[in-house]
PDB file of C-alpha atoms and ligand atoms in Angstrom:
ATOM      1  CA  MET A   1       0.029   0.019   0.032  1.00 76.00           C
ATOM      2  CA  LYS A   2       1.147   3.601  -0.713  1.00 90.00           C
ATOM      3  CA  SER A   3       2.536   5.286   2.422  1.00 96.00           C
ATOM      4  CA  LEU A   4      -0.055   8.127   2.413  1.00 98.00           C
ATOM      5  CA  ALA A   5      -3.055   6.152   1.075  1.00 98.00           C
ATOM      6  CA  GLY A   6      -6.363   7.711   2.198  1.00 96.00           C
ATOM      7  CA  LYS A   7      -4.775  10.952   3.524  1.00 98.00           C
ATOM      8  CA  VAL A   8      -5.804  14.494   2.528  1.00 98.00           C
ATOM      9  CA  SER A   9      -3.159  17.166   2.227  1.00 99.00           C
ATOM     10  CA  ILE A  10      -3.381  20.917   1.520  1.00 99.00           C
ATOM     11  CA  VAL A  11      -0.243  22.313  -0.113  1.00 99.00           C
ATOM     12  CA  THR A  12       0.120  26.095  -0.587  1.00 99.00           C
ATOM     13  CA  GLY A  13       2.324  27.640  -3.285  1.00 99.00           C
ATOM     14  CA  ALA A  14       1.621  24.356  -5.123  1.00 99.00           C
ATOM     15  CA  GLY A  15       1.830  25.807  -8.661  1.00 98.00           C
ATOM     16  CA  ARG A  16       5.633  25.802  -9.126  1.00 98.00           C
ATOM     17  CA  GLY A  17       9.006  25.279  -7.498  1.00 98.00           C
ATOM     18  CA  ILE A  18       9.033  23.498  -4.098  1.00 99.00           C
ATOM     19  CA  GLY A  19       5.274  23.341  -3.731  1.00 99.00           C
ATOM     20  CA  ARG A  20       4.859  21.687  -7.103  1.00 98.00           C
ATOM     21  CA  ALA A  21       7.443  18.995  -6.099  1.00 99.00           C
ATOM     22  CA  ILE A  22       5.816  18.430  -2.754  1.00 99.00           C
ATOM     23  CA  SER A  23       2.352  18.105  -4.300  1.00 99.00           C
ATOM     24  CA  VAL A  24       3.417  15.647  -6.949  1.00 98.00           C
ATOM     25  CA  LEU A  25       5.314  13.467  -4.372  1.00 98.00           C
ATOM     26  CA  LEU A  26       2.408  13.390  -1.998  1.00 98.00           C
ATOM     27  CA  GLY A  27       0.064  12.567  -4.804  1.00 98.00           C
ATOM     28  CA  ARG A  28       2.368   9.737  -5.913  1.00 98.00           C
ATOM     29  CA  SER A  29       2.421   8.631  -2.290  1.00 98.00           C
ATOM     30  CA  GLY A  30      -1.356   8.081  -2.186  1.00 98.00           C
ATOM     31  CA  SER A  31      -2.505  11.387  -0.623  1.00 98.00           C
ATOM     32  CA  ARG A  32      -5.337  13.358  -2.144  1.00 98.00           C
ATOM     33  CA  VAL A  33      -3.808  16.906  -2.647  1.00 99.00           C
ATOM     34  CA  ALA A  34      -5.663  20.329  -2.442  1.00 99.00           C
ATOM     35  CA  LEU A  35      -3.431  22.708  -4.557  1.00 99.00           C
ATOM     36  CA  ALA A  36      -3.429  26.399  -3.529  1.00 99.00           C
ATOM     37  CA  ALA A  37      -1.845  29.547  -5.084  1.00 99.00           C
ATOM     38  CA  ARG A  38      -2.984  32.493  -7.178  1.00 98.00           C
ATOM     39  CA  SER A  39      -2.058  31.238 -10.617  1.00 98.00           C
ATOM     40  CA  GLU A  40      -4.878  28.785 -11.738  1.00 98.00           C
ATOM     41  CA  SER A  41      -3.076  27.697 -14.873  1.00 98.00           C
ATOM     42  CA  GLN A  42      -0.013  26.563 -12.902  1.00 98.00           C
ATOM     43  CA  LEU A  43      -2.187  24.751 -10.365  1.00 99.00           C
ATOM     44  CA  ARG A  44      -4.136  23.074 -13.167  1.00 99.00           C
ATOM     45  CA  ALA A  45      -0.860  21.806 -14.733  1.00 99.00           C
ATOM     46  CA  VAL A  46       0.233  20.333 -11.395  1.00 99.00           C
ATOM     47  CA  GLY A  47      -3.280  18.799 -10.992  1.00 99.00           C
ATOM     48  CA  GLU A  48      -2.837  17.119 -14.374  1.00 98.00           C
ATOM     49  CA  GLU A  49       0.526  15.804 -13.465  1.00 98.00           C
ATOM     50  CA  ILE A  50      -0.852  14.236 -10.260  1.00 98.00           C
ATOM     51  CA  ARG A  51      -3.817  12.759 -12.078  1.00 98.00           C
ATOM     52  CA  ASP A  52      -1.595  11.340 -14.901  1.00 98.00           C
ATOM     53  CA  GLN A  53       0.255   9.441 -12.171  1.00 98.00           C
ATOM     54  CA  GLY A  54      -2.999   7.913 -10.760  1.00 98.00           C
ATOM     55  CA  GLY A  55      -3.412  10.529  -7.986  1.00 98.00           C
ATOM     56  CA  GLU A  56      -6.308  12.852  -6.937  1.00 98.00           C
ATOM     57  CA  ALA A  57      -5.983  16.571  -6.878  1.00 99.00           C
ATOM     58  CA  LEU A  58      -8.221  19.578  -6.247  1.00 99.00           C
ATOM     59  CA  VAL A  59      -7.408  22.904  -7.724  1.00 99.00           C
ATOM     60  CA  VAL A  60      -8.360  25.929  -5.493  1.00 99.00           C
ATOM     61  CA  PRO A  61      -7.036  29.212  -6.693  1.00 99.00           C
ATOM     62  CA  THR A  62      -6.290  31.123  -3.481  1.00 99.00           C
ATOM     63  CA  ASP A  63      -4.787  34.513  -2.575  1.00 98.00           C
ATOM     64  CA  LEU A  64      -3.291  33.698   0.831  1.00 98.00           C
ATOM     65  CA  SER A  65      -3.150  37.334   1.785  1.00 98.00           C
ATOM     66  CA  LEU A  66      -6.972  37.317   2.047  1.00 98.00           C
ATOM     67  CA  ASP A  67      -8.676  35.529   5.010  1.00 98.00           C
ATOM     68  CA  GLU A  68     -11.911  34.868   3.042  1.00 98.00           C
ATOM     69  CA  GLU A  69      -9.852  32.998   0.325  1.00 98.00           C
ATOM     70  CA  ILE A  70      -8.049  31.048   3.005  1.00 99.00           C
ATOM     71  CA  GLU A  71     -11.277  29.953   4.506  1.00 98.00           C
ATOM     72  CA  ARG A  72     -12.626  29.011   1.059  1.00 98.00           C
ATOM     73  CA  LEU A  73      -9.586  26.736   0.568  1.00 99.00           C
ATOM     74  CA  VAL A  74     -10.362  24.853   3.752  1.00 98.00           C
ATOM     75  CA  THR A  75     -14.044  24.573   3.078  1.00 98.00           C
ATOM     76  CA  ALA A  76     -13.570  23.423  -0.559  1.00 99.00           C
ATOM     77  CA  THR A  77     -11.138  20.773   0.685  1.00 98.00           C
ATOM     78  CA  LEU A  78     -13.622  19.530   3.277  1.00 98.00           C
ATOM     79  CA  GLU A  79     -16.561  19.588   0.857  1.00 98.00           C
ATOM     80  CA  LYS A  80     -14.503  17.450  -1.609  1.00 98.00           C
ATOM     81  CA  TRP A  81     -12.938  14.905   0.717  1.00 98.00           C
ATOM     82  CA  GLY A  82     -14.476  15.379   4.212  1.00 98.00           C
ATOM     83  CA  SER A  83     -11.257  15.526   6.169  1.00 97.00           C
ATOM     84  CA  ILE A  84      -7.781  17.032   6.262  1.00 98.00           C
ATOM     85  CA  ASP A  85      -4.664  15.296   7.620  1.00 98.00           C
ATOM     86  CA  HIS A  86      -1.743  17.395   6.501  1.00 98.00           C
ATOM     87  CA  LEU A  87      -1.215  21.066   5.911  1.00 99.00           C
ATOM     88  CA  ILE A  88       1.909  22.113   4.104  1.00 99.00           C
ATOM     89  CA  ASN A  89       2.496  25.909   4.379  1.00 99.00           C
ATOM     90  CA  ASN A  90       4.901  26.384   1.550  1.00 99.00           C
ATOM     91  CA  ALA A  91       3.849  29.628  -0.252  1.00 99.00           C
ATOM     92  CA  GLY A  92       6.263  32.396   0.143  1.00 98.00           C
ATOM     93  CA  TRP A  93       7.100  35.836  -1.232  1.00 98.00           C
ATOM     94  CA  GLY A  94       9.573  38.649  -0.675  1.00 97.00           C
ATOM     95  CA  LYS A  95      11.080  41.637  -2.293  1.00 96.00           C
ATOM     96  CA  THR A  96      14.775  42.341  -1.923  1.00 96.00           C
ATOM     97  CA  GLY A  97      16.115  45.794  -1.447  1.00 97.00           C
ATOM     98  CA  PRO A  98      17.465  48.174   1.267  1.00 98.00           C
ATOM     99  CA  ILE A  99      15.184  48.916   4.146  1.00 97.00           C
ATOM    100  CA  LEU A 100      15.270  52.704   3.460  1.00 98.00           C
ATOM    101  CA  LYS A 101      13.775  52.129  -0.024  1.00 98.00           C
ATOM    102  CA  ALA A 102      11.214  49.444   1.005  1.00 98.00           C
ATOM    103  CA  LYS A 103       7.547  49.993   0.709  1.00 98.00           C
ATOM    104  CA  ARG A 104       5.588  49.258   3.803  1.00 98.00           C
ATOM    105  CA  GLU A 105       2.805  47.589   1.862  1.00 98.00           C
ATOM    106  CA  ASP A 106       5.398  45.083   0.558  1.00 98.00           C
ATOM    107  CA  TRP A 107       6.346  44.196   4.171  1.00 98.00           C
ATOM    108  CA  ASP A 108       2.621  43.683   4.887  1.00 98.00           C
ATOM    109  CA  ALA A 109       2.223  41.473   1.829  1.00 98.00           C
ATOM    110  CA  THR A 110       5.268  39.393   2.867  1.00 98.00           C
ATOM    111  CA  PHE A 111       4.062  38.941   6.444  1.00 98.00           C
ATOM    112  CA  ARG A 112       0.595  38.024   5.386  1.00 98.00           C
ATOM    113  CA  VAL A 113       1.691  35.280   3.039  1.00 98.00           C
ATOM    114  CA  ASN A 114       4.769  33.961   4.795  1.00 98.00           C
ATOM    115  CA  LEU A 115       3.614  34.128   8.403  1.00 98.00           C
ATOM    116  CA  ARG A 116      -0.064  35.093   8.910  1.00 98.00           C
ATOM    117  CA  ALA A 117      -1.504  32.658   6.329  1.00 99.00           C
ATOM    118  CA  PRO A 118       0.215  29.678   7.934  1.00 99.00           C
ATOM    119  CA  MET A 119      -1.137  30.826  11.293  1.00 99.00           C
ATOM    120  CA  VAL A 120      -4.679  31.307   9.928  1.00 99.00           C
ATOM    121  CA  LEU A 121      -4.617  27.997   8.013  1.00 99.00           C
ATOM    122  CA  SER A 122      -3.325  26.193  11.148  1.00 99.00           C
ATOM    123  CA  GLN A 123      -6.113  27.654  13.203  1.00 98.00           C
ATOM    124  CA  LEU A 124      -8.654  26.447  10.607  1.00 98.00           C
ATOM    125  CA  VAL A 125      -7.412  22.825  10.177  1.00 98.00           C
ATOM    126  CA  LEU A 126      -6.307  22.056  13.735  1.00 98.00           C
ATOM    127  CA  PRO A 127      -9.792  21.071  15.004  1.00 98.00           C
ATOM    128  CA  LYS A 128      -9.887  18.426  12.252  1.00 97.00           C
ATOM    129  CA  LEU A 129      -6.463  17.072  13.250  1.00 98.00           C
ATOM    130  CA  MET A 130      -7.219  17.141  16.895  1.00 98.00           C
ATOM    131  CA  GLU A 131     -10.496  15.187  16.314  1.00 97.00           C
ATOM    132  CA  LYS A 132      -8.372  12.406  14.696  1.00 97.00           C
ATOM    133  CA  GLY A 133      -5.548  12.610  17.159  1.00 98.00           C
ATOM    134  CA  GLU A 134      -2.972  12.668  14.335  1.00 98.00           C
ATOM    135  CA  GLY A 135      -1.852  14.670  11.357  1.00 98.00           C
ATOM    136  CA  ALA A 136       0.858  17.154  10.498  1.00 98.00           C
ATOM    137  CA  ILE A 137       1.519  20.825   9.900  1.00 99.00           C
ATOM    138  CA  ILE A 138       4.777  21.440   8.003  1.00 99.00           C
ATOM    139  CA  ASN A 139       5.951  25.116   7.534  1.00 99.00           C
ATOM    140  CA  ILE A 140       8.560  25.924   4.875  1.00 99.00           C
ATOM    141  CA  SER A 141      10.842  28.599   6.367  1.00 99.00           C
ATOM    142  CA  SER A 142      14.420  29.182   5.163  1.00 98.00           C
ATOM    143  CA  VAL A 143      17.991  29.406   6.350  1.00 98.00           C
ATOM    144  CA  SER A 144      17.067  33.180   6.221  1.00 98.00           C
ATOM    145  CA  GLY A 145      14.921  32.281   9.311  1.00 98.00           C
ATOM    146  CA  LYS A 146      18.020  31.697  11.293  1.00 98.00           C
ATOM    147  CA  SER A 147      20.415  34.376   9.938  1.00 98.00           C
ATOM    148  CA  GLY A 148      19.618  37.758   8.500  1.00 97.00           C
ATOM    149  CA  GLN A 149      21.239  39.161   5.432  1.00 95.00           C
ATOM    150  CA  GLU A 150      21.368  42.655   3.868  1.00 97.00           C
ATOM    151  CA  ASN A 151      18.398  43.489   1.655  1.00 97.00           C
ATOM    152  CA  THR A 152      16.070  40.744   2.867  1.00 97.00           C
ATOM    153  CA  ALA A 153      14.768  42.330   6.059  1.00 98.00           C
ATOM    154  CA  ALA A 154      11.000  41.688   5.828  1.00 98.00           C
ATOM    155  CA  TYR A 155      11.433  38.153   4.168  1.00 98.00           C
ATOM    156  CA  SER A 156      13.957  37.159   6.883  1.00 98.00           C
ATOM    157  CA  ALA A 157      11.750  38.504   9.673  1.00 98.00           C
ATOM    158  CA  SER A 158       8.903  36.513   8.300  1.00 98.00           C
ATOM    159  CA  LYS A 159      10.851  33.357   8.218  1.00 98.00           C
ATOM    160  CA  PHE A 160      12.273  33.848  11.694  1.00 98.00           C
ATOM    161  CA  GLY A 161       8.633  34.383  12.774  1.00 98.00           C
ATOM    162  CA  LEU A 162       7.571  31.076  11.140  1.00 99.00           C
ATOM    163  CA  ILE A 163      10.116  29.152  13.130  1.00 99.00           C
ATOM    164  CA  GLY A 164       8.834  30.751  16.378  1.00 98.00           C
ATOM    165  CA  PHE A 165       5.330  29.930  15.423  1.00 99.00           C
ATOM    166  CA  THR A 166       6.193  26.321  14.579  1.00 99.00           C
ATOM    167  CA  GLU A 167       7.979  25.840  18.011  1.00 98.00           C
ATOM    168  CA  SER A 168       5.095  27.285  19.891  1.00 98.00           C
ATOM    169  CA  LEU A 169       2.486  25.378  18.003  1.00 98.00           C
ATOM    170  CA  TYR A 170       4.395  22.077  18.444  1.00 98.00           C
ATOM    171  CA  GLU A 171       4.374  22.570  22.240  1.00 98.00           C
ATOM    172  CA  GLU A 172       0.656  23.429  22.115  1.00 98.00           C
ATOM    173  CA  VAL A 173      -0.509  20.386  20.132  1.00 98.00           C
ATOM    174  CA  ARG A 174       2.031  17.637  20.568  1.00 98.00           C
ATOM    175  CA  GLU A 175      -0.163  15.782  23.170  1.00 98.00           C
ATOM    176  CA  TYR A 176      -2.845  15.460  20.419  1.00 98.00           C
ATOM    177  CA  GLY A 177      -0.386  13.382  18.269  1.00 98.00           C
ATOM    178  CA  ILE A 178      -0.001  16.139  15.797  1.00 98.00           C
ATOM    179  CA  LYS A 179       3.331  16.647  14.097  1.00 98.00           C
ATOM    180  CA  VAL A 180       4.535  20.205  13.654  1.00 99.00           C
ATOM    181  CA  THR A 181       7.717  20.772  11.687  1.00 99.00           C
ATOM    182  CA  VAL A 182       9.566  23.536  10.129  1.00 99.00           C
ATOM    183  CA  ILE A 183      11.880  22.991   7.136  1.00 99.00           C
ATOM    184  CA  LEU A 184      14.746  25.449   6.443  1.00 99.00           C
ATOM    185  CA  PRO A 185      16.056  25.138   2.903  1.00 98.00           C
ATOM    186  CA  GLY A 186      19.094  26.845   1.594  1.00 98.00           C
ATOM    187  CA  PHE A 187      19.231  27.731  -2.108  1.00 98.00           C
ATOM    188  CA  VAL A 188      16.729  25.639  -4.119  1.00 98.00           C
ATOM    189  CA  ASP A 189      16.587  25.855  -7.896  1.00 98.00           C
ATOM    190  CA  THR A 190      13.168  27.400  -8.451  1.00 98.00           C
ATOM    191  CA  PRO A 191      11.749  30.469 -10.142  1.00 96.00           C
ATOM    192  CA  MET A 192      12.128  32.353  -6.820  1.00 97.00           C
ATOM    193  CA  ILE A 193      15.867  32.514  -7.364  1.00 96.00           C
ATOM    194  CA  PRO A 194      16.644  34.869 -10.278  1.00 93.00           C
ATOM    195  CA  PRO A 195      19.618  34.093 -12.513  1.00 94.00           C
ATOM    196  CA  ILE A 196      22.719  35.409 -10.754  1.00 91.00           C
ATOM    197  CA  LYS A 197      26.075  35.044 -12.402  1.00 90.00           C
ATOM    198  CA  ARG A 198      28.025  33.950  -9.388  1.00 95.00           C
ATOM    199  CA  LEU A 199      25.419  31.279  -8.451  1.00 96.00           C
ATOM    200  CA  ASP A 200      25.766  27.787 -10.137  1.00 97.00           C
ATOM    201  CA  ARG A 201      22.220  26.442 -10.303  1.00 97.00           C
ATOM    202  CA  THR A 202      23.347  22.885 -10.799  1.00 97.00           C
ATOM    203  CA  ARG A 203      24.723  23.039  -7.244  1.00 98.00           C
ATOM    204  CA  MET A 204      21.432  24.123  -5.717  1.00 98.00           C
ATOM    205  CA  ILE A 205      19.110  21.839  -3.860  1.00 98.00           C
ATOM    206  CA  ARG A 206      16.419  20.273  -6.170  1.00 98.00           C
ATOM    207  CA  PRO A 207      12.798  21.072  -5.301  1.00 98.00           C
ATOM    208  CA  GLU A 208      12.271  17.255  -5.145  1.00 98.00           C
ATOM    209  CA  ASP A 209      14.844  17.028  -2.229  1.00 98.00           C
ATOM    210  CA  ILE A 210      12.599  19.235  -0.079  1.00 99.00           C
ATOM    211  CA  ALA A 211       9.593  17.135  -1.052  1.00 99.00           C
ATOM    212  CA  ARG A 212      11.512  14.167   0.270  1.00 98.00           C
ATOM    213  CA  ALA A 213      12.005  15.902   3.596  1.00 98.00           C
ATOM    214  CA  VAL A 214       8.332  16.551   3.749  1.00 98.00           C
ATOM    215  CA  LEU A 215       7.583  12.813   3.078  1.00 98.00           C
ATOM    216  CA  PHE A 216      10.037  11.815   5.747  1.00 98.00           C
ATOM    217  CA  VAL A 217       8.110  13.866   8.334  1.00 98.00           C
ATOM    218  CA  LEU A 218       4.770  12.576   7.196  1.00 98.00           C
ATOM    219  CA  THR A 219       5.972   8.928   7.378  1.00 98.00           C
ATOM    220  CA  SER A 220       7.768   9.243  10.710  1.00 98.00           C
ATOM    221  CA  PRO A 221       6.752   6.990  13.515  1.00 97.00           C
ATOM    222  CA  ILE A 222       3.938   8.161  15.902  1.00 97.00           C
ATOM    223  CA  THR A 223       6.546   8.235  18.741  1.00 98.00           C
ATOM    224  CA  SER A 224       8.703  10.957  17.207  1.00 98.00           C
ATOM    225  CA  CYS A 225       8.394  14.352  15.575  1.00 98.00           C
ATOM    226  CA  PRO A 226      11.175  15.910  13.446  1.00 98.00           C
ATOM    227  CA  VAL A 227      10.505  19.432  14.702  1.00 98.00           C
ATOM    228  CA  GLU A 228      13.118  21.228  12.623  1.00 98.00           C
ATOM    229  CA  ILE A 229      15.047  20.234   9.474  1.00 99.00           C
ATOM    230  CA  THR A 230      17.725  22.324   7.747  1.00 98.00           C
ATOM    231  CA  VAL A 231      18.558  21.299   4.145  1.00 98.00           C
ATOM    232  CA  ARG A 232      21.599  22.961   2.600  1.00 98.00           C
ATOM    233  CA  PRO A 233      23.188  22.442  -0.789  1.00 98.00           C
ATOM    234  CA  GLN A 234      25.828  19.666  -0.607  1.00 98.00           C
ATOM    235  CA  LYS A 235      28.278  21.847  -2.519  1.00 98.00           C
ATOM    236  CA  SER A 236      28.313  25.658  -2.273  1.00 98.00           C
ATOM    237  CA  PRO A 237      26.465  27.168  -5.262  1.00 97.00           C
ATOM    238  CA  TYR A 238      28.730  30.220  -5.057  1.00 96.00           C
ATOM    239  CA  VAL A 239      31.307  29.998  -7.853  1.00 91.00           C
TER     240      VAL A 239
HETATM  241  P1  LIG B   1       8.359  30.005  -6.123  1.00 81.88           P
HETATM  242  O1  LIG B   1       8.786  29.124  -7.202  1.00 81.88           O
HETATM  243  O2  LIG B   1       8.399  31.475  -6.305  1.00 81.88           O
HETATM  244  O3  LIG B   1       6.861  29.623  -5.706  1.00 81.88           O
HETATM  245  C1  LIG B   1       6.173  30.292  -4.760  1.00 81.88           C
HETATM  246  C2  LIG B   1       4.744  29.783  -4.613  1.00 81.88           C
HETATM  247  O4  LIG B   1       4.031  30.556  -3.669  1.00 81.88           O
HETATM  248  C3  LIG B   1       4.040  30.016  -5.944  1.00 81.88           C
HETATM  249  O5  LIG B   1       3.214  28.882  -6.221  1.00 81.88           O
HETATM  250  C4  LIG B   1       3.189  31.201  -5.715  1.00 81.88           C
HETATM  251  O6  LIG B   1       2.056  31.169  -6.595  1.00 81.88           O
HETATM  252  C5  LIG B   1       2.898  31.065  -4.204  1.00 81.88           C
HETATM  253  N1  LIG B   1       2.458  32.358  -3.707  1.00 81.88           N
HETATM  254  C6  LIG B   1       3.158  33.515  -3.576  1.00 81.88           C
HETATM  255  N2  LIG B   1       2.345  34.500  -3.125  1.00 81.88           N
HETATM  256  C7  LIG B   1       1.101  33.966  -2.863  1.00 81.88           C
HETATM  257  C8  LIG B   1      -0.159  34.446  -2.435  1.00 81.88           C
HETATM  258  N3  LIG B   1      -0.332  35.717  -2.168  1.00 81.88           N
HETATM  259  N4  LIG B   1      -1.210  33.555  -2.348  1.00 81.88           N
HETATM  260  C9  LIG B   1      -1.054  32.259  -2.744  1.00 81.88           C
HETATM  261  N5  LIG B   1       0.103  31.718  -3.129  1.00 81.88           N
HETATM  262  C10 LIG B   1       1.135  32.614  -3.290  1.00 81.88           C
HETATM  263  O7  LIG B   1       9.135  29.814  -4.768  1.00 81.88           O
HETATM  264  P2  LIG B   1       9.906  28.431  -4.140  1.00 81.88           P
HETATM  265  O8  LIG B   1      11.315  28.677  -4.257  1.00 81.88           O
HETATM  266  O9  LIG B   1       9.191  27.241  -4.632  1.00 81.88           O
HETATM  267  O10 LIG B   1       9.454  28.786  -2.632  1.00 81.88           O
HETATM  268  C11 LIG B   1       8.576  27.965  -1.911  1.00 81.88           C
HETATM  269  C12 LIG B   1       8.862  28.188  -0.433  1.00 81.88           C
HETATM  270  O11 LIG B   1      10.237  27.878  -0.046  1.00 81.88           O
HETATM  271  C13 LIG B   1       8.694  29.669   0.020  1.00 81.88           C
HETATM  272  O12 LIG B   1       8.059  29.864   1.181  1.00 81.88           O
HETATM  273  C14 LIG B   1      10.175  30.178   0.042  1.00 81.88           C
HETATM  274  O13 LIG B   1      10.268  31.339   0.876  1.00 81.88           O
HETATM  275  C15 LIG B   1      10.860  28.966   0.559  1.00 81.88           C
HETATM  276  N6  LIG B   1      12.236  28.893   0.315  1.00 81.88           N
HETATM  277  C16 LIG B   1      12.770  28.887  -1.001  1.00 81.88           C
HETATM  278  C17 LIG B   1      14.147  28.874  -1.166  1.00 81.88           C
HETATM  279  C18 LIG B   1      14.722  28.867  -2.528  1.00 81.88           C
HETATM  280  O14 LIG B   1      16.021  29.028  -2.645  1.00 81.88           O
HETATM  281  N7  LIG B   1      13.958  28.715  -3.631  1.00 81.88           N
HETATM  282  C19 LIG B   1      15.045  28.744  -0.075  1.00 81.88           C
HETATM  283  C20 LIG B   1      14.488  28.747   1.200  1.00 81.88           C
HETATM  284  C21 LIG B   1      13.154  28.825   1.452  1.00 81.88           C
HETATM  285  P3  LIG B   1       1.230  32.429  -7.168  1.00 81.88           P
HETATM  286  O15 LIG B   1       2.367  33.471  -7.500  1.00 81.88           O
HETATM  287  O16 LIG B   1       0.676  31.829  -8.396  1.00 81.88           O
HETATM  288  O17 LIG B   1       0.281  32.896  -6.132  1.00 81.88           O
END
C-alpha cells in the first residue's frame, strides 16, 4: 500500500517550485492533494501531473493574503474529501532591497503570505487534526529564518517568525499526536531565485529534495516528531 493512502493534504504555493514538487510526491504517495496558489493555470498543470500518475488533486485558486480565500480553501477541501490530515504551508514571497527604500505595503504582503496565512490555516485545520488525534503541519521557512542578510529584512523577519510559530504550535498540540515541523532550505533551484552570475544552479538543492524531507516527516513513527529540518546544498552554489 502507498505510504499516504487515504490521506488528505493541503499544499500552498503548489503551482511551481518546491510546492509543485511536494504536491506531486504526496500525490504519488497516495495522498489526495488540495493545490493552492493564485495562478490557476499553474495549479491546473500540477493537478494534471498528479492525475496522470494515478493520484487525486483539487485545484483551489487562492490568494493567501485574504482571509476569506483561505477559509474558502479549507471549506472546498472539506466539501470534496470530508477531512484534512496534512497542511503544508509552503507559499512564500519577498522583495529584496534596502530597508530605506522598501515600501511598507510590501512588508505587509510578505508577512501576510509567509507568516499570517500559515497561522490562519493552522487555526482552521487544527480542529480536524485534533479530532483524529494525528496529522501534521509543516511550515517551509528558510535558512534566512536563522540568519539575516542585507536587503532581505522583511522576508527574513517573516521566516524567523515562522520558526517561532512552529516551535510554539508544536508545544501546544504535541499531546494530540499532531506533528509540527519547520523545514529550512538553503538555495533551491526554483523560479524564486533569479539568474545570478556567481550562482551555479546545478549545485542548488532540487525542489524534489525538499519534497523528500516533507515525506520523511509525514511517514515518521507516531513516537517521534522531526521538529526542525535544515537542508543545505551539498556543494556551495557560489562560484
Ligand atoms: P516560487 O517558485 O516563487 O513559488 C512560490 C509559490 O508561492 C508559488 O506557487 C506562488 O504562486 C505562491 N504564492 C506567492 N504569493 C502567494 C499568495 N499571495 N497567495 C497564494 N500563493 C502565493 O518559490 P519556491 O522557491 O518554490 O518557494 C517555496 C517556499 O520555499 C517559499 O516559502 C520560500 O520562501 C521557501 N524557500 C525557498 C528557497 C529557494 O531557494 N527557492 C530557499 C528557502 C526557502 P502564485 O504566485 O501563483 O500565487
